[in-house]
Short mmCIF file of C-alpha atoms and ligand atoms in Angstrom, two decimals:
data_model
loop_
_atom_site.label_atom_id
_atom_site.label_comp_id
_atom_site.label_asym_id
_atom_site.label_seq_id
_atom_site.Cartn_x
_atom_site.Cartn_y
_atom_site.Cartn_z
CA MET G 5 -86.24 -49.21 7.94
CA SER G 6 -89.55 -47.82 8.16
CA GLU G 7 -91.45 -48.31 11.91
CA ASN G 8 -88.34 -48.61 13.97
CA ALA G 9 -86.79 -45.15 14.15
CA PRO G 10 -83.15 -46.29 15.30
CA PRO G 11 -81.97 -46.68 18.91
CA HIS G 12 -79.64 -44.86 20.78
CA ILE G 13 -77.61 -47.82 21.54
CA VAL G 14 -74.79 -48.07 24.22
CA VAL G 15 -71.87 -50.42 23.73
CA LEU G 16 -71.05 -51.81 27.53
CA GLY G 17 -66.59 -52.74 26.46
CA GLY G 18 -64.05 -51.57 23.81
CA GLY G 19 -62.56 -55.46 23.43
CA SER G 20 -62.82 -56.46 20.02
CA ALA G 21 -66.25 -57.77 20.60
CA GLY G 22 -67.41 -54.06 21.38
CA TRP G 23 -65.74 -52.23 17.97
CA ILE G 24 -67.03 -55.03 15.95
CA THR G 25 -70.50 -54.51 17.29
CA ALA G 26 -70.47 -50.30 16.70
CA CYS G 27 -68.55 -50.18 13.82
CA LEU G 28 -71.84 -52.77 12.59
CA LEU G 29 -74.08 -50.82 13.89
CA HIS G 30 -73.39 -47.41 13.57
CA HIS G 31 -72.61 -48.67 9.59
CA ARG G 32 -76.43 -49.26 9.55
CA TRP G 33 -78.02 -46.89 11.21
CA GLY G 34 -75.82 -43.50 11.67
CA ASP G 35 -77.33 -41.23 8.27
CA ARG G 36 -80.28 -42.52 9.90
CA GLY G 37 -80.10 -40.58 13.18
CA GLY G 38 -79.01 -44.12 15.22
CA ASN G 39 -75.97 -42.89 17.36
CA VAL G 40 -74.23 -45.19 18.79
CA THR G 41 -71.86 -44.43 22.21
CA VAL G 42 -68.79 -46.34 23.34
CA VAL G 43 -67.73 -46.74 26.91
CA GLU G 44 -64.63 -48.54 28.20
CA SER G 45 -62.42 -48.73 31.27
CA PRO G 46 -58.65 -48.86 30.00
CA GLU G 47 -58.19 -49.67 33.81
CA ILE G 48 -59.61 -53.00 33.14
CA GLY G 49 -58.56 -53.26 29.99
CA ILE G 50 -59.27 -56.21 27.48
CA ILE G 51 -58.73 -60.02 27.38
CA GLY G 52 -56.14 -59.41 24.05
CA VAL G 53 -56.02 -62.73 22.51
CA GLY G 54 -58.51 -64.30 19.13
CA GLU G 55 -55.86 -63.80 16.53
CA GLY G 56 -57.96 -66.41 14.31
CA SER G 57 -60.48 -65.77 12.39
CA THR G 58 -63.50 -67.57 9.62
CA PRO G 59 -63.85 -65.87 6.40
CA GLN G 60 -66.80 -64.06 8.14
CA LEU G 61 -63.87 -61.18 8.82
CA LYS G 62 -63.27 -60.67 5.50
CA ALA G 63 -66.99 -60.36 4.70
CA MET G 64 -67.18 -58.00 7.09
CA PHE G 65 -64.42 -55.70 6.01
CA ASP G 66 -66.07 -55.64 2.36
CA HIS G 67 -69.26 -54.23 4.16
CA LEU G 68 -67.88 -51.64 6.35
CA GLY G 69 -66.08 -50.99 2.96
CA ILE G 70 -62.44 -50.62 4.43
CA ALA G 71 -59.84 -52.41 2.23
CA GLU G 72 -57.32 -54.37 3.49
CA ALA G 73 -54.31 -51.97 1.61
CA GLU G 74 -55.75 -49.85 5.28
CA TRP G 75 -56.03 -52.52 8.09
CA MET G 76 -53.85 -55.19 7.21
CA ALA G 77 -50.46 -53.83 7.53
CA ALA G 78 -51.93 -51.68 10.79
CA CYS G 79 -52.60 -55.13 12.39
CA ASP G 80 -50.03 -57.33 11.39
CA ALA G 81 -52.32 -59.30 9.81
CA THR G 82 -51.83 -61.90 7.40
CA TYR G 83 -54.06 -64.19 5.06
CA LYS G 84 -55.36 -67.25 6.28
CA LEU G 85 -56.43 -70.35 4.52
CA GLY G 86 -57.66 -73.00 7.43
CA ILE G 87 -56.29 -74.88 10.13
CA ARG G 88 -53.91 -77.55 9.81
CA PHE G 89 -54.76 -80.29 13.15
CA THR G 90 -51.72 -82.44 14.01
CA GLY G 91 -51.03 -85.13 16.35
CA TRP G 92 -54.90 -85.42 17.02
CA SER G 93 -54.54 -89.71 16.12
CA GLU G 94 -52.66 -91.73 15.72
CA ARG G 95 -53.52 -94.40 13.09
CA PRO G 96 -50.93 -93.96 11.23
CA GLY G 97 -50.97 -91.50 7.62
CA PHE G 98 -53.49 -89.88 9.70
CA GLU G 99 -51.21 -87.85 11.84
CA SER G 100 -52.33 -84.00 10.49
CA TYR G 101 -54.83 -83.08 7.79
CA PHE G 102 -55.55 -79.72 6.76
CA HIS G 103 -59.27 -78.16 7.24
CA PRO G 104 -59.74 -75.56 4.86
CA PHE G 105 -61.67 -73.00 3.99
CA PRO G 106 -63.68 -73.64 1.13
CA GLY G 107 -63.76 -72.23 -2.08
CA PRO G 108 -65.30 -72.10 -5.59
CA VAL G 109 -62.95 -74.88 -6.99
CA ASP G 110 -63.85 -77.15 -4.57
CA LEU G 111 -66.98 -77.52 -5.84
CA HIS G 112 -65.69 -79.56 -8.21
CA THR G 113 -63.46 -81.80 -6.60
CA GLU G 114 -65.07 -82.22 -3.03
CA PRO G 115 -67.88 -84.81 -4.98
CA ALA G 116 -65.09 -86.48 -5.60
CA PHE G 117 -63.23 -86.98 -1.99
CA THR G 118 -66.25 -87.56 -0.16
CA HIS G 119 -67.65 -90.49 -2.80
CA ASN G 120 -64.16 -92.02 -1.96
CA CYS G 121 -64.74 -91.26 2.18
CA MET G 122 -67.78 -93.13 1.67
CA LEU G 123 -65.65 -96.14 -0.23
CA ALA G 124 -63.18 -96.42 2.89
CA ARG G 125 -66.15 -95.68 5.51
CA ARG G 126 -67.99 -98.99 3.90
CA GLY G 127 -64.22 -100.70 4.55
CA PHE G 128 -62.56 -100.32 0.75
CA LYS G 129 -58.78 -99.43 0.79
CA VAL G 130 -58.83 -96.06 -1.30
CA PRO G 131 -57.68 -92.79 -0.73
CA ALA G 132 -59.58 -90.66 1.57
CA HIS G 133 -57.12 -88.08 3.20
CA PRO G 134 -59.01 -84.93 3.30
CA ASP G 135 -55.80 -83.34 1.87
CA ASP G 136 -55.13 -84.32 -1.45
CA TRP G 137 -58.71 -82.96 -2.76
CA PHE G 138 -58.84 -79.02 -1.85
CA LEU G 139 -57.10 -76.12 -3.18
CA ALA G 140 -56.85 -74.09 0.00
CA THR G 141 -54.52 -76.89 1.70
CA LYS G 142 -52.24 -76.62 -1.92
CA LEU G 143 -52.45 -73.68 -1.04
CA ALA G 144 -51.02 -73.63 2.73
CA ASP G 145 -48.81 -76.46 2.04
CA ALA G 146 -46.87 -74.80 -0.79
CA GLY G 147 -47.17 -71.19 1.28
CA LEU G 148 -48.54 -69.33 -1.03
CA GLY G 149 -51.34 -66.42 -0.41
CA ALA G 150 -55.06 -66.54 -1.03
CA LYS G 151 -54.67 -63.69 -4.27
CA ALA G 152 -54.79 -65.52 -7.49
CA GLU G 153 -53.67 -63.80 -10.47
CA ALA G 154 -56.42 -61.65 -12.79
CA ASN G 155 -56.65 -64.36 -15.18
CA PHE G 156 -57.44 -66.57 -12.41
CA PRO G 157 -60.96 -66.14 -10.76
CA PHE G 158 -61.19 -68.69 -8.83
CA ALA G 159 -59.93 -67.54 -5.80
CA PRO G 160 -60.46 -69.15 -2.33
CA SER G 161 -62.33 -68.33 0.47
CA TYR G 162 -59.83 -66.97 3.71
CA GLY G 163 -59.71 -65.56 7.09
CA TYR G 164 -56.76 -63.07 8.85
CA HIS G 165 -54.58 -63.72 11.83
CA PHE G 166 -54.01 -60.27 12.74
CA ASP G 167 -53.37 -58.50 16.96
CA ALA G 168 -55.98 -58.33 18.58
CA PHE G 169 -55.36 -55.32 20.42
CA LYS G 170 -54.24 -53.96 17.20
CA LEU G 171 -57.54 -54.18 15.64
CA GLY G 172 -59.47 -53.17 18.81
CA ALA G 173 -57.65 -50.14 18.01
CA PHE G 174 -58.04 -49.53 14.49
CA LEU G 175 -61.71 -49.98 14.47
CA ARG G 176 -61.93 -47.83 17.36
CA ASP G 177 -60.28 -45.11 15.09
CA TRP G 178 -62.44 -46.03 12.30
CA ALA G 179 -65.22 -46.35 14.56
CA VAL G 180 -64.24 -42.89 15.97
CA ALA G 181 -63.49 -40.67 12.50
CA ARG G 182 -67.48 -41.38 11.74
CA GLY G 183 -69.13 -40.54 14.56
CA VAL G 184 -69.28 -43.32 17.26
CA ASP G 185 -68.88 -41.69 21.05
CA HIS G 186 -65.97 -42.72 22.83
CA ARG G 187 -65.54 -43.05 26.60
CA SER G 188 -63.17 -43.56 28.67
CA LEU G 189 -65.11 -44.76 32.57
CA LYS G 190 -65.65 -47.28 34.22
CA VAL G 191 -69.00 -48.43 35.02
CA GLU G 192 -69.98 -49.36 38.56
CA LYS G 193 -73.50 -49.65 38.43
CA VAL G 194 -76.32 -50.55 36.07
CA GLU G 195 -79.62 -49.18 36.81
CA LEU G 196 -82.53 -51.07 36.23
CA SER G 197 -85.87 -49.41 34.64
CA SER G 198 -87.46 -53.11 35.69
CA GLU G 199 -86.65 -56.64 35.62
CA THR G 200 -85.40 -57.08 31.76
CA GLU G 201 -84.58 -53.44 31.10
CA VAL G 202 -81.99 -50.95 31.17
CA ALA G 203 -82.71 -47.27 32.11
CA ALA G 204 -77.94 -46.37 31.97
CA LEU G 205 -75.05 -47.09 33.42
CA LEU G 206 -73.72 -45.64 36.18
CA CYS G 207 -70.01 -44.40 35.86
CA GLU G 208 -67.60 -43.40 38.51
CA GLY G 209 -67.34 -39.80 39.30
CA GLY G 210 -71.13 -40.14 39.19
CA GLU G 211 -72.29 -39.77 35.27
CA ARG G 212 -74.83 -41.50 34.18
CA ILE G 213 -74.99 -42.63 30.75
CA GLU G 214 -78.98 -43.31 28.81
CA GLY G 215 -79.77 -45.18 25.91
CA ASP G 216 -82.20 -47.17 24.40
CA LEU G 217 -80.39 -50.22 23.53
CA PHE G 218 -77.30 -51.58 25.66
CA VAL G 219 -75.12 -54.31 24.40
CA ASP G 220 -73.38 -55.86 26.25
CA CYS G 221 -69.62 -56.38 25.47
CA SER G 222 -67.75 -56.40 28.67
CA GLY G 223 -66.17 -59.61 28.48
CA PHE G 224 -66.90 -63.29 30.64
CA ARG G 225 -67.95 -60.93 33.40
CA ALA G 226 -71.46 -60.58 31.02
CA MET G 227 -71.89 -57.25 33.46
CA ILE G 228 -75.38 -56.02 32.06
CA ALA G 229 -76.76 -58.89 30.67
CA GLY G 230 -74.63 -61.92 33.51
CA ASP G 231 -74.73 -59.69 36.83
CA ALA G 232 -77.84 -57.39 36.37
CA LEU G 233 -80.20 -58.65 34.72
CA GLY G 234 -79.64 -62.40 35.87
CA GLY G 235 -79.62 -64.00 32.21
CA LYS G 236 -79.34 -67.66 32.43
CA PHE G 237 -76.18 -68.36 31.00
CA THR G 238 -75.65 -72.37 29.47
CA SER G 239 -72.24 -74.27 30.11
CA PHE G 240 -71.24 -76.29 28.28
CA GLY G 241 -68.41 -77.38 30.30
CA GLU G 242 -69.41 -81.13 30.42
CA ASN G 243 -68.92 -81.43 26.56
CA LEU G 244 -65.88 -79.50 26.25
CA PHE G 245 -63.33 -80.01 29.24
CA ASN G 246 -60.84 -76.67 28.24
CA ASP G 247 -61.52 -74.06 30.44
CA ARG G 248 -57.58 -72.16 30.39
CA ALA G 249 -55.95 -71.12 28.37
CA VAL G 250 -51.58 -69.79 28.70
CA VAL G 251 -50.27 -67.71 26.26
CA VAL G 252 -46.31 -66.67 25.01
CA PRO G 253 -45.34 -64.81 22.16
CA THR G 254 -42.26 -65.45 20.12
CA ASP G 255 -40.25 -63.99 16.94
CA LYS G 256 -41.83 -63.86 13.76
CA VAL G 257 -41.54 -67.21 11.31
CA ASN G 258 -38.74 -67.11 8.41
CA GLU G 259 -41.25 -69.95 6.77
CA PHE G 260 -44.69 -68.37 6.73
CA LYS G 261 -47.51 -70.49 5.80
CA PRO G 262 -51.38 -68.80 5.44
CA GLN G 263 -52.47 -71.27 7.90
CA THR G 264 -53.94 -71.45 11.98
CA GLU G 265 -51.68 -74.57 13.24
CA ALA G 266 -53.53 -76.73 15.94
CA ILE G 267 -51.59 -78.76 18.22
CA ALA G 268 -52.56 -81.76 20.15
CA MET G 269 -50.54 -81.43 23.79
CA LYS G 270 -50.59 -83.97 27.00
CA ALA G 271 -54.30 -82.01 28.20
CA GLY G 272 -55.31 -79.63 25.00
CA TRP G 273 -53.58 -78.24 22.20
CA ARG G 274 -51.75 -75.09 21.30
CA TRP G 275 -52.02 -72.60 18.39
CA HIS G 276 -49.42 -71.39 16.49
CA ILE G 277 -50.36 -68.02 14.80
CA PRO G 278 -48.00 -66.17 12.15
CA LEU G 279 -48.77 -62.40 12.32
CA THR G 280 -46.11 -60.17 10.59
CA SER G 281 -44.14 -58.91 13.50
CA ARG G 282 -44.84 -62.20 15.87
CA THR G 283 -45.87 -66.16 16.32
CA GLY G 284 -48.70 -66.01 18.28
CA ASN G 285 -48.53 -69.35 20.87
CA GLY G 286 -51.36 -70.44 23.47
CA TYR G 287 -51.93 -74.05 24.95
CA VAL G 288 -55.88 -74.44 25.76
CA TYR G 289 -56.19 -76.74 28.86
CA SER G 290 -58.28 -78.51 30.80
CA SER G 291 -57.37 -77.47 34.84
CA LYS G 292 -58.94 -80.75 36.00
CA TYR G 293 -55.97 -82.57 33.75
CA ILE G 294 -53.18 -80.31 34.13
CA SER G 295 -51.31 -77.07 36.09
CA ASP G 296 -50.70 -73.95 35.04
CA GLU G 297 -47.27 -74.23 35.40
CA ASP G 298 -47.03 -77.65 34.05
CA ALA G 299 -49.08 -76.66 30.73
CA ALA G 300 -46.99 -73.18 30.61
CA ALA G 301 -43.65 -75.54 30.98
CA GLU G 302 -44.90 -77.58 28.02
CA LEU G 303 -45.91 -75.01 26.03
CA LEU G 304 -42.64 -73.58 26.57
CA ALA G 305 -40.54 -76.46 26.15
CA SER G 306 -42.63 -76.69 22.97
CA VAL G 307 -41.95 -73.38 20.88
CA GLY G 308 -38.18 -73.95 21.82
CA LEU G 309 -38.21 -71.61 24.87
CA GLN G 310 -36.61 -71.95 28.14
CA ASP G 311 -37.65 -71.15 31.82
CA GLY G 312 -37.80 -67.69 32.28
CA ASP G 313 -37.41 -66.90 27.94
CA ALA G 314 -40.66 -65.45 28.27
CA GLU G 315 -43.74 -64.45 30.95
CA PRO G 316 -46.29 -66.73 30.23
CA ARG G 317 -50.04 -65.32 30.30
CA PHE G 318 -52.83 -67.50 31.88
CA LEU G 319 -56.30 -66.65 30.98
CA LYS G 320 -59.30 -68.55 32.67
CA MET G 321 -62.65 -69.44 29.85
CA LYS G 322 -65.91 -69.16 30.76
CA VAL G 323 -67.48 -72.36 28.09
CA GLY G 324 -71.22 -72.47 27.16
CA ARG G 325 -73.41 -69.45 26.13
CA MET G 326 -76.32 -67.05 27.12
CA ALA G 327 -79.85 -68.73 26.83
CA GLU G 328 -81.11 -65.67 25.58
CA SER G 329 -78.36 -62.97 23.78
CA TRP G 330 -81.14 -60.48 22.93
CA ARG G 331 -83.21 -59.94 26.86
CA GLY G 332 -85.68 -56.47 27.24
CA ASN G 333 -83.47 -53.58 26.12
CA CYS G 334 -80.29 -55.54 26.05
CA LEU G 335 -78.24 -57.35 23.42
CA ALA G 336 -74.96 -59.11 24.64
CA ALA G 337 -72.12 -59.87 21.74
CA GLY G 338 -68.94 -61.23 22.22
CA LEU G 339 -67.56 -63.19 25.20
CA ALA G 340 -70.20 -61.22 27.82
CA GLN G 341 -72.88 -63.33 25.25
CA GLY G 342 -70.52 -66.50 25.26
CA PHE G 343 -67.61 -68.65 24.10
CA VAL G 344 -66.69 -71.96 22.89
CA GLU G 345 -63.47 -72.57 23.04
CA PRO G 346 -60.87 -71.34 20.23
CA LEU G 347 -60.18 -74.04 17.91
CA GLU G 348 -62.10 -73.15 15.45
CA ALA G 349 -61.90 -69.33 16.09
CA THR G 350 -65.24 -68.86 15.88
CA ALA G 351 -65.94 -66.12 18.33
CA LEU G 352 -65.68 -62.98 16.32
CA HIS G 353 -67.78 -65.03 13.16
CA ILE G 354 -70.57 -65.18 15.87
CA VAL G 355 -70.05 -61.45 16.91
CA ILE G 356 -70.32 -60.49 13.72
CA ALA G 357 -73.34 -62.57 12.66
CA THR G 358 -75.12 -60.93 15.90
CA ALA G 359 -75.09 -57.73 14.98
CA LEU G 360 -76.01 -57.88 11.32
CA GLU G 361 -78.77 -60.49 12.25
CA PHE G 362 -79.96 -58.20 15.79
CA ALA G 363 -79.88 -55.47 13.20
CA GLU G 364 -82.38 -57.32 10.77
CA ALA G 365 -84.68 -58.34 13.68
CA PHE G 366 -85.03 -55.01 15.13
CA GLU G 367 -85.43 -53.40 11.27
CA ALA G 368 -88.40 -55.67 11.52
CA GLY G 369 -89.70 -55.63 14.90
CA GLY G 370 -88.02 -53.64 17.05
CA PHE G 371 -88.64 -54.24 21.06
CA THR G 372 -91.40 -56.54 20.37
CA SER G 373 -90.44 -59.94 21.26
CA LYS G 374 -91.11 -61.63 17.87
CA HIS G 375 -88.22 -61.34 15.51
CA ARG G 376 -86.53 -61.52 19.38
CA ALA G 377 -87.33 -64.90 19.96
CA ASP G 378 -86.59 -66.14 16.37
CA PHE G 379 -83.13 -63.84 16.50
CA ASN G 380 -82.03 -65.63 20.32
CA SER G 381 -83.14 -68.98 18.68
CA ASN G 382 -81.23 -68.75 15.30
CA ILE G 383 -78.25 -67.07 17.28
CA GLY G 384 -78.14 -70.66 19.57
CA LYS G 385 -78.15 -72.73 17.62
CA ARG G 386 -75.78 -71.72 15.45
CA TYR G 387 -73.40 -71.75 18.92
CA ASP G 388 -74.77 -75.72 19.64
CA GLY G 389 -73.96 -76.32 16.07
CA ILE G 390 -70.71 -74.55 16.81
CA ARG G 391 -70.03 -77.14 19.90
CA ASP G 392 -70.55 -79.31 18.36
CA TYR G 393 -68.54 -79.68 15.76
CA ILE G 394 -65.54 -78.68 17.70
CA VAL G 395 -66.86 -81.53 20.41
CA ALA G 396 -66.24 -84.21 17.58
CA HIS G 397 -62.71 -83.27 17.70
CA TYR G 398 -62.51 -84.25 20.76
CA ARG G 399 -64.64 -87.54 21.35
CA PHE G 400 -63.16 -88.95 18.21
CA ASN G 401 -59.47 -88.11 18.76
CA GLN G 402 -57.28 -91.24 18.16
CA ARG G 403 -54.72 -90.29 20.70
CA SER G 404 -53.60 -92.61 23.94
CA ASP G 405 -50.73 -91.27 25.20
CA THR G 406 -52.81 -89.58 28.38
CA GLN G 407 -55.83 -89.72 30.00
CA TYR G 408 -57.11 -86.54 28.77
CA TRP G 409 -57.55 -88.23 25.57
CA LEU G 410 -58.56 -91.54 26.87
CA ASP G 411 -61.41 -89.60 28.26
CA ASN G 412 -61.92 -87.39 25.53
CA ALA G 413 -62.75 -90.06 23.46
CA ALA G 414 -65.20 -91.99 26.29
CA ASN G 415 -67.38 -88.26 26.85
CA GLN G 416 -71.01 -89.79 26.19
CA ASN G 417 -71.79 -85.95 27.18
CA LEU G 418 -72.57 -85.80 23.14
CA SER G 419 -75.76 -83.26 21.72
CA GLY G 420 -78.54 -85.41 20.24
CA GLY G 421 -77.61 -83.95 16.46
CA LEU G 422 -73.78 -85.13 17.22
CA LYS G 423 -75.33 -88.27 18.10
CA ALA G 424 -76.89 -88.68 14.62
CA MET G 425 -74.34 -87.11 12.77
CA THR G 426 -71.63 -90.13 14.15
CA THR G 427 -74.86 -92.70 13.68
CA ALA G 428 -74.85 -90.70 9.70
CA TRP G 429 -71.00 -91.55 9.22
CA PHE G 430 -70.76 -94.95 10.81
CA THR G 431 -74.03 -96.46 9.13
CA HIS G 432 -72.84 -95.09 5.87
CA GLN G 433 -75.58 -92.51 5.19
CA ASP G 434 -75.57 -89.34 3.08
CA ILE G 435 -73.44 -86.88 5.43
CA ALA G 436 -74.59 -83.53 3.44
CA ALA G 437 -78.44 -84.72 4.41
CA ALA G 438 -77.58 -86.03 7.77
CA ASN G 439 -76.61 -82.05 8.14
CA GLN G 440 -79.27 -80.98 7.10
CA GLN G 441 -81.89 -82.71 8.81
CA ASN G 442 -79.91 -82.37 12.35
CA TYR G 443 -78.76 -78.74 12.08
CA SER G 444 -81.22 -75.95 10.60
CA ILE G 445 -78.48 -73.88 10.88
CA GLN G 446 -75.60 -75.37 9.81
CA ALA G 447 -72.54 -74.11 11.13
CA TYR G 448 -70.60 -76.30 9.18
CA SER G 449 -70.66 -77.81 5.83
CA SER G 450 -70.72 -81.11 4.78
CA ALA G 451 -67.08 -80.80 2.87
CA SER G 452 -65.98 -79.55 7.17
CA TRP G 453 -67.64 -82.96 8.41
CA HIS G 454 -66.09 -85.31 6.00
CA CYS G 455 -62.48 -83.52 6.34
CA LEU G 456 -62.71 -83.97 10.58
CA PHE G 457 -63.63 -87.76 10.48
CA ALA G 458 -61.57 -88.52 7.34
CA GLY G 459 -58.86 -86.51 8.44
CA TYR G 460 -57.88 -89.04 11.83
CA GLY G 461 -58.57 -91.31 9.84
CA THR G 462 -62.22 -92.31 11.43
CA PHE G 463 -62.66 -95.59 8.92
CA PRO G 464 -62.53 -99.19 9.58
CA PRO G 465 -60.04 -100.75 11.01
CA GLU G 466 -56.70 -101.20 9.08
CA ALA G 467 -56.43 -105.26 8.89
CA LYS G 468 -60.28 -105.11 8.12
CA MET G 469 -59.82 -102.63 4.74
CA GLN G 470 -60.55 -104.44 1.25
CA PRO G 471 -59.48 -103.93 -2.03
CA LEU G 472 -61.72 -102.00 -3.75
CA PRO G 473 -63.96 -104.65 -6.77
CA GLU G 474 -62.86 -103.74 -9.85
CA GLN G 475 -66.56 -102.35 -10.72
CA ILE G 476 -66.36 -100.25 -8.51
CA ASN G 477 -65.05 -96.75 -9.36
CA VAL G 478 -62.57 -95.03 -7.13
CA ALA G 479 -62.26 -90.99 -7.75
CA ASP G 480 -58.77 -90.31 -9.06
CA ARG G 481 -56.44 -88.57 -6.50
CA GLU G 482 -53.73 -88.24 -9.06
CA GLU G 483 -55.92 -86.85 -11.65
CA ILE G 484 -57.21 -83.94 -8.57
CA ALA G 485 -53.71 -83.13 -7.33
CA ALA G 486 -52.41 -82.23 -11.38
CA MET G 487 -55.40 -80.04 -11.60
CA LEU G 488 -55.39 -78.09 -8.59
CA SER G 489 -51.07 -77.91 -8.74
CA ALA G 490 -52.14 -76.34 -12.07
CA CYS G 491 -54.20 -74.17 -10.48
CA ALA G 492 -52.32 -73.45 -7.76
CA GLY G 493 -49.58 -71.95 -10.49
CA ASN G 494 -52.15 -68.66 -10.57
CA PHE G 495 -51.06 -68.02 -7.01
CA LEU G 496 -47.77 -66.46 -5.31
CA PRO G 497 -45.80 -66.62 -2.28
CA VAL G 498 -46.52 -64.63 0.30
CA GLU G 499 -43.79 -62.66 1.64
CA ILE G 500 -44.58 -61.33 5.74
C1 LIG B 4 -57.56 -68.32 25.06
C2 LIG B 4 -58.42 -67.05 23.86
C3 LIG B 4 -58.19 -67.87 22.50
C4 LIG B 4 -59.06 -66.99 21.40
N1 LIG B 4 -58.53 -67.24 20.25
C5 LIG B 4 -59.69 -67.14 19.60
C6 LIG B 4 -59.75 -66.50 18.20
O1 LIG B 4 -58.80 -67.01 17.67
N2 LIG B 4 -60.87 -66.16 16.84
C7 LIG B 4 -61.49 -65.48 17.99
O2 LIG B 4 -62.89 -64.97 17.14
N3 LIG B 4 -61.55 -65.60 19.29
C8 LIG B 4 -61.04 -66.15 19.91
N4 LIG B 4 -61.38 -65.95 21.63
C9 LIG B 4 -62.09 -65.14 21.82
C10 LIG B 4 -61.62 -64.04 21.66
O3 LIG B 4 -60.58 -63.43 22.39
C11 LIG B 4 -62.69 -62.52 22.05
O4 LIG B 4 -64.13 -63.32 21.47
C12 LIG B 4 -62.64 -60.69 21.47
O5 LIG B 4 -61.44 -61.06 21.72
C13 LIG B 4 -63.90 -60.34 22.04
O6 LIG B 4 -63.30 -60.31 23.25
P1 LIG B 4 -64.98 -59.46 24.11
O7 LIG B 4 -64.81 -57.95 23.57
O8 LIG B 4 -66.05 -60.49 24.33
O9 LIG B 4 -63.98 -59.34 25.42
P2 LIG B 4 -63.08 -58.32 26.54
O10 LIG B 4 -61.43 -57.69 25.48
O11 LIG B 4 -62.81 -58.84 27.73
O12 LIG B 4 -63.38 -56.39 26.76
C14 LIG B 4 -64.54 -56.70 27.70
C15 LIG B 4 -64.37 -55.23 27.36
O13 LIG B 4 -65.21 -54.98 28.37
C16 LIG B 4 -64.64 -53.05 29.44
N5 LIG B 4 -65.09 -53.62 30.37
C17 LIG B 4 -65.46 -54.45 31.40
N6 LIG B 4 -66.16 -54.13 32.65
C18 LIG B 4 -66.14 -52.87 32.23
C19 LIG B 4 -66.74 -51.88 33.43
N7 LIG B 4 -67.05 -52.34 34.40
N8 LIG B 4 -66.40 -50.87 33.06
C20 LIG B 4 -65.79 -49.98 32.01
N9 LIG B 4 -65.82 -51.12 30.92
C21 LIG B 4 -66.02 -52.34 30.73
C22 LIG B 4 -63.24 -54.00 29.34
O14 LIG B 4 -62.19 -52.49 29.80
C23 LIG B 4 -63.14 -54.18 27.84
O15 LIG B 4 -62.88 -52.71 27.80
C24 LIG B 4 -60.30 -66.44 21.89
C25 LIG B 4 -60.12 -66.13 23.74
C26 LIG B 4 -59.33 -67.19 24.52
C27 LIG B 4 -60.12 -66.77 26.03
#
């Protein structure tokens, strides 16, 4: 960073977003005189959910030089190789599918999967269920870990499950030990020096905290970016119906699988997340289709609890994003910046991307507008790409048991990108090319799009499927299964 000296950064909020941002920006600029202060109110507290990650969290720990042995035990963490979707489709044979994090072995098997998908899309009866083609799927099903023995160099990429409170506390201690200033104070007012510039945070007791850059990690309230600066919020409410969640922990599971389960419910879905200390469960639902009481009862029954066995915790979700994550001298991160919904566990992924991409843009252009505009555009595209992929889970559901699922399947509020991906699938176009054409920032790979469509069995109706003519080649599922089983033999079960 030659021209732009590191700013003095004030982070409002000590949830996962606040501490991740503080760690990353301090790591980047701390030895060049950049200092970071985190202000949080223990009285307000943190949201305390968000227990699943993408591989981006591993990349972050690697970037910070924090070993798994150091943080995983402290946060009750387990490995995650992907997400198993259960009950999103009623089509026989497609009641469940796994969305894996891709790895190097899959480079060899994915073309076979997409080839068979293309045949099935054209109406030929061939094996095209996603569970047959990816190493992570085999490992998760067998309860095997993410780590291969040393002589097997093709590990899958993986994320984690963790306790959200403990993750925040771990990062706080790590950051404070390296010089980040931590203030337990409630901010009462944001003092502005212009329409887009923050001068200071005014705290209870009269303290005034000044800075060059203010990072708003105050949660859904968005106290700086929203309340004080009036940043425009774009709601995703028309695309995504879910606006509530109810959570309840249960005991630790005995039989561990390194996967999140996303199980369809009457008016939404529930997660099942295995930690070393307990199991995280939460039902994400639409308040238009089910009451809080009924959602809690459905959740409790589905995890084997009776009414009164546990105290469910209810959360409201504000689904959408800030039109601009960075305005003036304020960067919004975490829930203050936006939230899609937790189906693909992408929130911390975006926090990490936001901090790292912001640092790049700031180094290139300081507070000038050129790099800021590019940064905002890229972050916006990232959110919108994730939104589209998640909307597709609902739009292409194949359930008919409740009005919630029927209305989701009839939802016409699809972006241009998602409409184009849908047309591409049904008109037998190349999905990788369509993904490239429609998303300049590809939040999801072609493999992910194939897993979703094929996982629901989005093929012509069973009655119209034809036997494959002899002259057309089909990828050999048995051969690939044997190869993946041989690879899986290099991995050990994970004990938790
Ligand atoms: C139901 C649900 C499930 C989720 N699941 C996942 C998941 O699986 N994976 C994932 O990546 N993400 C998930 N998320 C998102 C994830 O929870 C958040 O992205 C993450 O916890 C970061 O939250 P945050 O730090 O932005 O906000 P919070 O945790 O709400 O923190 C806000 C902070 O601001 C402080 N604050 C607010 N106002 C003031 C004030 N006036 N003065 C001082 N301090 C103040 C608070 O004290 C707190 O420290 C989920 C979210 C929900 C709602």
